[in-house]
PDB file of N, CA and C and ligand atoms in Angstrom:
ATOM      1  N   MET A1261      15.841  37.001 -31.145  1.00 71.00           N
ATOM      2  CA  MET A1261      15.620  35.645 -30.665  1.00 71.00           C
ATOM      3  C   MET A1261      16.851  34.789 -30.991  1.00 71.00           C
ATOM      4  N   VAL A1262      17.321  34.047 -30.002  1.00 74.00           N
ATOM      5  CA  VAL A1262      18.501  33.205 -30.186  1.00 74.00           C
ATOM      6  C   VAL A1262      18.062  31.826 -30.656  1.00 74.00           C
ATOM      7  N   LYS A1263      18.666  31.362 -31.730  1.00 74.00           N
ATOM      8  CA  LYS A1263      18.331  30.033 -32.251  1.00 74.00           C
ATOM      9  C   LYS A1263      19.398  29.053 -31.778  1.00 74.00           C
ATOM     10  N   LEU A1264      18.973  27.988 -31.109  1.00 70.00           N
ATOM     11  CA  LEU A1264      19.895  26.976 -30.595  1.00 70.00           C
ATOM     12  C   LEU A1264      20.160  25.941 -31.684  1.00 70.00           C
ATOM     13  N   ILE A1265      21.427  25.775 -32.034  1.00 72.00           N
ATOM     14  CA  ILE A1265      21.791  24.783 -33.051  1.00 72.00           C
ATOM     15  C   ILE A1265      22.645  23.703 -32.402  1.00 72.00           C
ATOM     16  N   ILE A1266      22.169  22.452 -32.437  1.00 69.00           N
ATOM     17  CA  ILE A1266      22.930  21.331 -31.877  1.00 69.00           C
ATOM     18  C   ILE A1266      23.383  20.453 -33.037  1.00 69.00           C
ATOM     19  N   PRO A1267      24.707  20.331 -33.234  1.00 66.00           N
ATOM     20  CA  PRO A1267      25.168  19.470 -34.320  1.00 66.00           C
ATOM     21  C   PRO A1267      24.899  18.003 -33.995  1.00 66.00           C
ATOM     22  N   VAL A1268      24.338  17.274 -34.938  1.00 71.00           N
ATOM     23  CA  VAL A1268      24.027  15.861 -34.716  1.00 71.00           C
ATOM     24  C   VAL A1268      24.574  15.048 -35.870  1.00 71.00           C
ATOM     25  N   SER A1269      25.367  14.020 -35.535  1.00 77.00           N
ATOM     26  CA  SER A1269      25.860  13.148 -36.596  1.00 77.00           C
ATOM     27  C   SER A1269      24.945  11.927 -36.687  1.00 77.00           C
ATOM     28  N   LYS A1270      24.821  11.405 -37.880  1.00 83.00           N
ATOM     29  CA  LYS A1270      23.952  10.237 -38.080  1.00 83.00           C
ATOM     30  C   LYS A1270      24.811   9.011 -38.342  1.00 83.00           C
ATOM     31  N   PRO A1271      24.459   7.859 -37.745  1.00 85.00           N
ATOM     32  CA  PRO A1271      25.247   6.654 -37.970  1.00 85.00           C
ATOM     33  C   PRO A1271      25.039   6.112 -39.380  1.00 85.00           C
ATOM     34  N   GLU A1272      26.068   5.497 -39.903  1.00 85.00           N
ATOM     35  CA  GLU A1272      25.968   4.862 -41.220  1.00 85.00           C
ATOM     36  C   GLU A1272      26.637   3.502 -41.178  1.00 85.00           C
ATOM     37  N   GLU A1273      26.204   2.618 -42.044  1.00 86.00           N
ATOM     38  CA  GLU A1273      26.786   1.284 -42.091  1.00 86.00           C
ATOM     39  C   GLU A1273      28.256   1.364 -42.514  1.00 86.00           C
ATOM     40  N   GLY A1274      29.127   0.698 -41.739  1.00 83.00           N
ATOM     41  CA  GLY A1274      30.549   0.707 -42.052  1.00 83.00           C
ATOM     42  C   GLY A1274      30.983  -0.602 -42.688  1.00 83.00           C
ATOM     43  N   ALA A1275      32.294  -0.761 -42.814  1.00 81.00           N
ATOM     44  CA  ALA A1275      32.836  -1.957 -43.458  1.00 81.00           C
ATOM     45  C   ALA A1275      32.468  -3.226 -42.695  1.00 81.00           C
ATOM     46  N   ALA A1276      32.293  -3.090 -41.361  1.00 78.00           N
ATOM     47  CA  ALA A1276      31.971  -4.259 -40.533  1.00 78.00           C
ATOM     48  C   ALA A1276      30.465  -4.506 -40.464  1.00 78.00           C
ATOM     49  N   GLY A1277      29.695  -3.749 -41.230  1.00 84.00           N
ATOM     50  CA  GLY A1277      28.247  -3.945 -41.235  1.00 84.00           C
ATOM     51  C   GLY A1277      27.553  -3.088 -40.192  1.00 84.00           C
ATOM     52  N   LEU A1278      26.321  -3.417 -39.902  1.00 90.00           N
ATOM     53  CA  LEU A1278      25.536  -2.651 -38.930  1.00 90.00           C
ATOM     54  C   LEU A1278      26.034  -2.956 -37.514  1.00 90.00           C
ATOM     55  N   THR A1279      26.296  -1.909 -36.742  1.00 87.00           N
ATOM     56  CA  THR A1279      26.871  -2.091 -35.407  1.00 87.00           C
ATOM     57  C   THR A1279      25.870  -2.680 -34.407  1.00 87.00           C
ATOM     58  N   GLY A1280      24.594  -2.678 -34.765  1.00 91.00           N
ATOM     59  CA  GLY A1280      23.585  -3.249 -33.873  1.00 91.00           C
ATOM     60  C   GLY A1280      23.793  -4.734 -33.608  1.00 91.00           C
ATOM     61  N   ILE A1281      24.512  -5.416 -34.490  1.00 90.00           N
ATOM     62  CA  ILE A1281      24.727  -6.865 -34.300  1.00 90.00           C
ATOM     63  C   ILE A1281      25.748  -7.144 -33.192  1.00 90.00           C
ATOM     64  N   TRP A1282      26.440  -6.100 -32.703  1.00 88.00           N
ATOM     65  CA  TRP A1282      27.422  -6.272 -31.626  1.00 88.00           C
ATOM     66  C   TRP A1282      26.729  -6.363 -30.266  1.00 88.00           C
ATOM     67  N   ARG A1283      25.475  -6.028 -30.227  1.00 94.00           N
ATOM     68  CA  ARG A1283      24.754  -5.827 -28.967  1.00 94.00           C
ATOM     69  C   ARG A1283      24.429  -7.141 -28.260  1.00 94.00           C
ATOM     70  N   SER A1284      24.629  -7.161 -26.919  1.00 96.00           N
ATOM     71  CA  SER A1284      24.163  -8.313 -26.145  1.00 96.00           C
ATOM     72  C   SER A1284      23.026  -7.899 -25.201  1.00 96.00           C
ATOM     73  N   PHE A1285      22.916  -6.585 -24.941  1.00 97.00           N
ATOM     74  CA  PHE A1285      21.781  -6.063 -24.188  1.00 97.00           C
ATOM     75  C   PHE A1285      21.097  -4.997 -25.032  1.00 97.00           C
ATOM     76  N   LYS A1286      19.795  -4.921 -24.870  1.00 97.00           N
ATOM     77  CA  LYS A1286      18.985  -4.050 -25.725  1.00 97.00           C
ATOM     78  C   LYS A1286      18.193  -3.061 -24.858  1.00 97.00           C
ATOM     79  N   PRO A1287      18.256  -1.765 -25.157  1.00 98.00           N
ATOM     80  CA  PRO A1287      17.454  -0.808 -24.383  1.00 98.00           C
ATOM     81  C   PRO A1287      15.998  -0.783 -24.867  1.00 98.00           C
ATOM     82  N   ILE A1288      15.093  -0.811 -23.906  1.00 98.00           N
ATOM     83  CA  ILE A1288      13.658  -0.728 -24.230  1.00 98.00           C
ATOM     84  C   ILE A1288      13.106   0.523 -23.552  1.00 98.00           C
ATOM     85  N   ILE A1289      12.460   1.361 -24.321  1.00 98.00           N
ATOM     86  CA  ILE A1289      11.879   2.596 -23.761  1.00 98.00           C
ATOM     87  C   ILE A1289      10.428   2.353 -23.369  1.00 98.00           C
ATOM     88  N   ASP A1290      10.104   2.708 -22.137  1.00 98.00           N
ATOM     89  CA  ASP A1290       8.710   2.675 -21.684  1.00 98.00           C
ATOM     90  C   ASP A1290       8.122   4.054 -21.988  1.00 98.00           C
ATOM     91  N   GLN A1291       7.341   4.137 -23.041  1.00 97.00           N
ATOM     92  CA  GLN A1291       6.815   5.438 -23.479  1.00 97.00           C
ATOM     93  C   GLN A1291       5.855   6.049 -22.459  1.00 97.00           C
ATOM     94  N   GLU A1292       5.307   5.221 -21.561  1.00 98.00           N
ATOM     95  CA  GLU A1292       4.420   5.746 -20.512  1.00 98.00           C
ATOM     96  C   GLU A1292       5.230   6.544 -19.481  1.00 98.00           C
ATOM     97  N   LYS A1293       6.461   6.088 -19.239  1.00 98.00           N
ATOM     98  CA  LYS A1293       7.307   6.765 -18.240  1.00 98.00           C
ATOM     99  C   LYS A1293       8.106   7.919 -18.831  1.00 98.00           C
ATOM    100  N   CYS A1294       8.309   7.904 -20.124  1.00 98.00           N
ATOM    101  CA  CYS A1294       9.144   8.914 -20.777  1.00 98.00           C
ATOM    102  C   CYS A1294       8.537  10.308 -20.645  1.00 98.00           C
ATOM    103  N   LYS A1295       9.373  11.262 -20.222  1.00 98.00           N
ATOM    104  CA  LYS A1295       8.913  12.656 -20.061  1.00 98.00           C
ATOM    105  C   LYS A1295       9.491  13.560 -21.155  1.00 98.00           C
ATOM    106  N   HIS A1296      10.088  12.943 -22.184  1.00 97.00           N
ATOM    107  CA  HIS A1296      10.549  13.674 -23.363  1.00 97.00           C
ATOM    108  C   HIS A1296      11.621  14.727 -23.057  1.00 97.00           C
ATOM    109  N   CYS A1297      12.492  14.411 -22.120  1.00 97.00           N
ATOM    110  CA  CYS A1297      13.548  15.371 -21.750  1.00 97.00           C
ATOM    111  C   CYS A1297      14.705  15.351 -22.750  1.00 97.00           C
ATOM    112  N   LEU A1298      14.791  14.286 -23.548  1.00 97.00           N
ATOM    113  CA  LEU A1298      15.807  14.124 -24.599  1.00 97.00           C
ATOM    114  C   LEU A1298      17.225  13.895 -24.092  1.00 97.00           C
ATOM    115  N   MET A1299      17.374  13.609 -22.816  1.00 97.00           N
ATOM    116  CA  MET A1299      18.716  13.327 -22.278  1.00 97.00           C
ATOM    117  C   MET A1299      19.330  12.100 -22.956  1.00 97.00           C
ATOM    118  N   CYS A1300      18.533  11.084 -23.181  1.00 98.00           N
ATOM    119  CA  CYS A1300      19.057   9.858 -23.827  1.00 98.00           C
ATOM    120  C   CYS A1300      19.540  10.174 -25.233  1.00 98.00           C
ATOM    121  N   TRP A1301      18.789  10.957 -25.942  1.00 97.00           N
ATOM    122  CA  TRP A1301      19.153  11.348 -27.316  1.00 97.00           C
ATOM    123  C   TRP A1301      20.472  12.129 -27.303  1.00 97.00           C
ATOM    124  N   LEU A1302      20.610  12.993 -26.320  1.00 96.00           N
ATOM    125  CA  LEU A1302      21.804  13.831 -26.218  1.00 96.00           C
ATOM    126  C   LEU A1302      23.052  13.011 -25.889  1.00 96.00           C
ATOM    127  N   TYR A1303      22.894  12.012 -25.026  1.00 96.00           N
ATOM    128  CA  TYR A1303      24.062  11.274 -24.532  1.00 96.00           C
ATOM    129  C   TYR A1303      24.398  10.022 -25.330  1.00 96.00           C
ATOM    130  N   CYS A1304      23.529   9.522 -26.152  1.00 96.00           N
ATOM    131  CA  CYS A1304      23.838   8.297 -26.901  1.00 96.00           C
ATOM    132  C   CYS A1304      25.084   8.516 -27.759  1.00 96.00           C
ATOM    133  N   PRO A1305      26.146   7.759 -27.514  1.00 94.00           N
ATOM    134  CA  PRO A1305      27.386   7.991 -28.263  1.00 94.00           C
ATOM    135  C   PRO A1305      27.325   7.522 -29.713  1.00 94.00           C
ATOM    136  N   GLU A1306      26.285   6.768 -30.057  1.00 93.00           N
ATOM    137  CA  GLU A1306      26.184   6.221 -31.416  1.00 93.00           C
ATOM    138  C   GLU A1306      25.214   6.994 -32.306  1.00 93.00           C
ATOM    139  N   GLY A1307      24.532   7.962 -31.742  1.00 94.00           N
ATOM    140  CA  GLY A1307      23.504   8.649 -32.523  1.00 94.00           C
ATOM    141  C   GLY A1307      22.382   7.709 -32.892  1.00 94.00           C
ATOM    142  N   ALA A1308      22.149   6.718 -32.029  1.00 96.00           N
ATOM    143  CA  ALA A1308      21.184   5.665 -32.347  1.00 96.00           C
ATOM    144  C   ALA A1308      19.783   5.955 -31.801  1.00 96.00           C
ATOM    145  N   ILE A1309      19.620   7.113 -31.188  1.00 97.00           N
ATOM    146  CA  ILE A1309      18.281   7.469 -30.700  1.00 97.00           C
ATOM    147  C   ILE A1309      17.731   8.567 -31.600  1.00 97.00           C
ATOM    148  N   GLU A1310      16.570   8.301 -32.134  1.00 96.00           N
ATOM    149  CA  GLU A1310      15.949   9.231 -33.075  1.00 96.00           C
ATOM    150  C   GLU A1310      14.824   9.981 -32.389  1.00 96.00           C
ATOM    151  N   ARG A1311      14.614  11.197 -32.850  1.00 96.00           N
ATOM    152  CA  ARG A1311      13.485  12.006 -32.363  1.00 96.00           C
ATOM    153  C   ARG A1311      12.410  11.964 -33.435  1.00 96.00           C
ATOM    154  N   ILE A1312      11.241  11.512 -33.040  1.00 96.00           N
ATOM    155  CA  ILE A1312      10.171  11.372 -34.027  1.00 96.00           C
ATOM    156  C   ILE A1312       8.918  12.153 -33.582  1.00 96.00           C
ATOM    157  N   GLY A1313       7.940  12.171 -34.428  1.00 95.00           N
ATOM    158  CA  GLY A1313       6.702  12.878 -34.141  1.00 95.00           C
ATOM    159  C   GLY A1313       6.784  14.308 -34.634  1.00 95.00           C
ATOM    160  N   GLU A1314       5.646  14.971 -34.633  1.00 95.00           N
ATOM    161  CA  GLU A1314       5.572  16.337 -35.159  1.00 95.00           C
ATOM    162  C   GLU A1314       6.478  17.297 -34.398  1.00 95.00           C
ATOM    163  N   ASP A1315       6.513  17.140 -33.070  1.00 93.00           N
ATOM    164  CA  ASP A1315       7.331  18.043 -32.252  1.00 93.00           C
ATOM    165  C   ASP A1315       8.741  17.508 -32.006  1.00 93.00           C
ATOM    166  N   LYS A1316       9.027  16.317 -32.554  1.00 93.00           N
ATOM    167  CA  LYS A1316      10.367  15.694 -32.396  1.00 93.00           C
ATOM    168  C   LYS A1316      10.734  15.473 -30.927  1.00 93.00           C
ATOM    169  N   LEU A1317       9.755  15.202 -30.101  1.00 95.00           N
ATOM    170  CA  LEU A1317      10.020  14.988 -28.676  1.00 95.00           C
ATOM    171  C   LEU A1317       9.824  13.541 -28.245  1.00 95.00           C
ATOM    172  N   THR A1318       9.383  12.703 -29.175  1.00 97.00           N
ATOM    173  CA  THR A1318       9.266  11.276 -28.862  1.00 97.00           C
ATOM    174  C   THR A1318      10.559  10.600 -29.307  1.00 97.00           C
ATOM    175  N   VAL A1319      11.108   9.746 -28.426  1.00 98.00           N
ATOM    176  CA  VAL A1319      12.378   9.104 -28.756  1.00 98.00           C
ATOM    177  C   VAL A1319      12.158   7.647 -29.154  1.00 98.00           C
ATOM    178  N   LYS A1320      12.971   7.233 -30.124  1.00 97.00           N
ATOM    179  CA  LYS A1320      12.880   5.868 -30.654  1.00 97.00           C
ATOM    180  C   LYS A1320      14.298   5.371 -30.892  1.00 97.00           C
ATOM    181  N   ILE A1321      14.556   4.127 -30.526  1.00 98.00           N
ATOM    182  CA  ILE A1321      15.901   3.591 -30.699  1.00 98.00           C
ATOM    183  C   ILE A1321      16.043   2.934 -32.063  1.00 98.00           C
ATOM    184  N   ASN A1322      17.110   3.283 -32.736  1.00 97.00           N
ATOM    185  CA  ASN A1322      17.428   2.655 -34.021  1.00 97.00           C
ATOM    186  C   ASN A1322      18.314   1.449 -33.715  1.00 97.00           C
ATOM    187  N   TYR A1323      17.704   0.264 -33.696  1.00 97.00           N
ATOM    188  CA  TYR A1323      18.430  -0.943 -33.304  1.00 97.00           C
ATOM    189  C   TYR A1323      19.439  -1.398 -34.362  1.00 97.00           C
ATOM    190  N   ASP A1324      19.419  -0.800 -35.521  1.00 96.00           N
ATOM    191  CA  ASP A1324      20.453  -1.117 -36.523  1.00 96.00           C
ATOM    192  C   ASP A1324      21.820  -0.640 -36.038  1.00 96.00           C
ATOM    193  N   TYR A1325      21.830   0.413 -35.222  1.00 95.00           N
ATOM    194  CA  TYR A1325      23.097   1.024 -34.810  1.00 95.00           C
ATOM    195  C   TYR A1325      23.334   1.020 -33.307  1.00 95.00           C
ATOM    196  N   CYS A1326      22.311   0.775 -32.500  1.00 97.00           N
ATOM    197  CA  CYS A1326      22.487   0.726 -31.041  1.00 97.00           C
ATOM    198  C   CYS A1326      23.415  -0.432 -30.684  1.00 97.00           C
ATOM    199  N   LYS A1327      24.476  -0.129 -29.912  1.00 95.00           N
ATOM    200  CA  LYS A1327      25.436  -1.167 -29.515  1.00 95.00           C
ATOM    201  C   LYS A1327      25.120  -1.752 -28.141  1.00 95.00           C
ATOM    202  N   GLY A1328      24.089  -1.209 -27.478  1.00 97.00           N
ATOM    203  CA  GLY A1328      23.695  -1.750 -26.179  1.00 97.00           C
ATOM    204  C   GLY A1328      24.598  -1.340 -25.035  1.00 97.00           C
ATOM    205  N   CYS A1329      25.193  -0.161 -25.122  1.00 97.00           N
ATOM    206  CA  CYS A1329      26.140   0.284 -24.080  1.00 97.00           C
ATOM    207  C   CYS A1329      25.441   0.596 -22.758  1.00 97.00           C
ATOM    208  N   GLY A1330      24.167   0.958 -22.804  1.00 98.00           N
ATOM    209  CA  GLY A1330      23.413   1.216 -21.579  1.00 98.00           C
ATOM    210  C   GLY A1330      23.497   2.635 -21.059  1.00 98.00           C
ATOM    211  N   ILE A1331      24.205   3.511 -21.758  1.00 98.00           N
ATOM    212  CA  ILE A1331      24.324   4.904 -21.296  1.00 98.00           C
ATOM    213  C   ILE A1331      22.945   5.562 -21.215  1.00 98.00           C
ATOM    214  N   CYS A1332      22.103   5.306 -22.199  1.00 98.00           N
ATOM    215  CA  CYS A1332      20.761   5.917 -22.209  1.00 98.00           C
ATOM    216  C   CYS A1332      19.958   5.511 -20.978  1.00 98.00           C
ATOM    217  N   ALA A1333      20.075   4.239 -20.599  1.00 98.00           N
ATOM    218  CA  ALA A1333      19.332   3.748 -19.429  1.00 98.00           C
ATOM    219  C   ALA A1333      19.884   4.384 -18.144  1.00 98.00           C
ATOM    220  N   ASP A1334      21.206   4.549 -18.073  1.00 98.00           N
ATOM    221  CA  ASP A1334      21.820   5.160 -16.894  1.00 98.00           C
ATOM    222  C   ASP A1334      21.459   6.634 -16.770  1.00 98.00           C
ATOM    223  N   ILE A1335      21.406   7.317 -17.902  1.00 98.00           N
ATOM    224  CA  ILE A1335      21.226   8.774 -17.871  1.00 98.00           C
ATOM    225  C   ILE A1335      19.760   9.179 -17.713  1.00 98.00           C
ATOM    226  N   CYS A1336      18.837   8.316 -18.085  1.00 98.00           N
ATOM    227  CA  CYS A1336      17.406   8.696 -18.047  1.00 98.00           C
ATOM    228  C   CYS A1336      16.981   9.026 -16.617  1.00 98.00           C
ATOM    229  N   PRO A1337      16.585  10.274 -16.361  1.00 98.00           N
ATOM    230  CA  PRO A1337      16.211  10.666 -15.002  1.00 98.00           C
ATOM    231  C   PRO A1337      14.883  10.074 -14.532  1.00 98.00           C
ATOM    232  N   PHE A1338      14.128   9.494 -15.450  1.00 98.00           N
ATOM    233  CA  PHE A1338      12.807   8.962 -15.095  1.00 98.00           C
ATOM    234  C   PHE A1338      12.753   7.432 -15.160  1.00 98.00           C
ATOM    235  N   LYS A1339      13.938   6.813 -15.305  1.00 98.00           N
ATOM    236  CA  LYS A1339      14.028   5.342 -15.344  1.00 98.00           C
ATOM    237  C   LYS A1339      13.072   4.752 -16.374  1.00 98.00           C
ATOM    238  N   ALA A1340      13.017   5.412 -17.521  1.00 98.00           N
ATOM    239  CA  ALA A1340      12.099   4.969 -18.565  1.00 98.00           C
ATOM    240  C   ALA A1340      12.742   3.979 -19.534  1.00 98.00           C
ATOM    241  N   ILE A1341      14.053   3.723 -19.348  1.00 98.00           N
ATOM    242  CA  ILE A1341      14.732   2.798 -20.264  1.00 98.00           C
ATOM    243  C   ILE A1341      15.287   1.621 -19.465  1.00 98.00           C
ATOM    244  N   THR A1342      14.966   0.434 -19.925  1.00 98.00           N
ATOM    245  CA  THR A1342      15.436  -0.795 -19.281  1.00 98.00           C
ATOM    246  C   THR A1342      16.294  -1.576 -20.268  1.00 98.00           C
ATOM    247  N   MET A1343      17.416  -2.102 -19.771  1.00 98.00           N
ATOM    248  CA  MET A1343      18.270  -2.944 -20.617  1.00 98.00           C
ATOM    249  C   MET A1343      17.843  -4.397 -20.422  1.00 98.00           C
ATOM    250  N   VAL A1344      17.553  -5.058 -21.530  1.00 98.00           N
ATOM    251  CA  VAL A1344      17.182  -6.482 -21.451  1.00 98.00           C
ATOM    252  C   VAL A1344      18.136  -7.283 -22.331  1.00 98.00           C
ATOM    253  N   ARG A1345      18.413  -8.515 -21.913  1.00 97.00           N
ATOM    254  CA  ARG A1345      19.335  -9.351 -22.675  1.00 97.00           C
ATOM    255  C   ARG A1345      18.721  -9.692 -24.043  1.00 97.00           C
ATOM    256  N   GLU A1346      19.568  -9.640 -25.059  1.00 93.00           N
ATOM    257  CA  GLU A1346      19.104 -10.004 -26.405  1.00 93.00           C
ATOM    258  C   GLU A1346      18.765 -11.485 -26.444  1.00 93.00           C
ATOM    259  N   GLU A1347      17.833 -11.847 -27.279  1.00 85.00           N
ATOM    260  CA  GLU A1347      17.454 -13.263 -27.444  1.00 85.00           C
ATOM    261  C   GLU A1347      18.606 -14.021 -28.071  1.00 85.00           C
TER     262      GLU A1347
HETATM  263  S1  LIG B 361      15.981  10.279 -21.066  1.00 55.44           S
HETATM  264 FE1  LIG B 361      14.215   9.063 -20.447  1.00 55.44          FE
HETATM  265  S2  LIG B 361      12.567  10.546 -20.088  1.00 55.44           S
HETATM  266 FE2  LIG B 361      14.172  11.579 -21.245  1.00 55.44          FE
HETATM  267  S3  LIG B 361      13.554  11.325 -23.401  1.00 55.44           S
HETATM  268 FE3  LIG B 361      14.934   9.631 -22.924  1.00 55.44          FE
HETATM  269  S4  LIG B 361      13.565   7.948 -22.288  1.00 55.44           S
HETATM  270 FE4  LIG B 361      12.389   9.847 -22.206  1.00 55.44          FE
HETATM  271  S1  LIG B 362      22.290   1.480 -25.409  1.00 55.44           S
HETATM  272 FE1  LIG B 362      23.962   2.927 -25.953  1.00 55.44          FE
HETATM  273  S2  LIG B 362      24.061   2.854 -28.186  1.00 55.44           S
HETATM  274 FE2  LIG B 362      22.079   1.985 -27.598  1.00 55.44          FE
HETATM  275  S3  LIG B 362      20.658   3.693 -27.673  1.00 55.44           S
HETATM  276 FE3  LIG B 362      21.394   3.528 -25.562  1.00 55.44          FE
HETATM  277  S4  LIG B 362      23.121   4.935 -25.438  1.00 55.44           S
HETATM  278 FE4  LIG B 362      22.721   4.567 -27.625  1.00 55.44          FE
END
């Protein structure tokens, strides 16, 4: 049996603080539309999407590190992520 290993880096607070404060748009996941394909998790350049739940197939955005680039919303094949302007 072949075991698939995907290296994943985790974001950490840097000298400039949490990168989430740079954000002007915020991704919101509609969990009803999400089909758990993990494309957003794979493509997020910040490692700001976490996999949670027992099977690790539910995705959650870590807003401490999400910069609001919108890649996750663009890549989601099911249009389950919407970018909304920050308050
Ligand atoms: S890319 Fe879209 S459908 Fe796939 S896990 Fe992310 S939010 Fe869910
Ligand atoms: S908006 Fe960009 S940084 Fe934030 S979760 Fe999506 S891909 Fe990652």
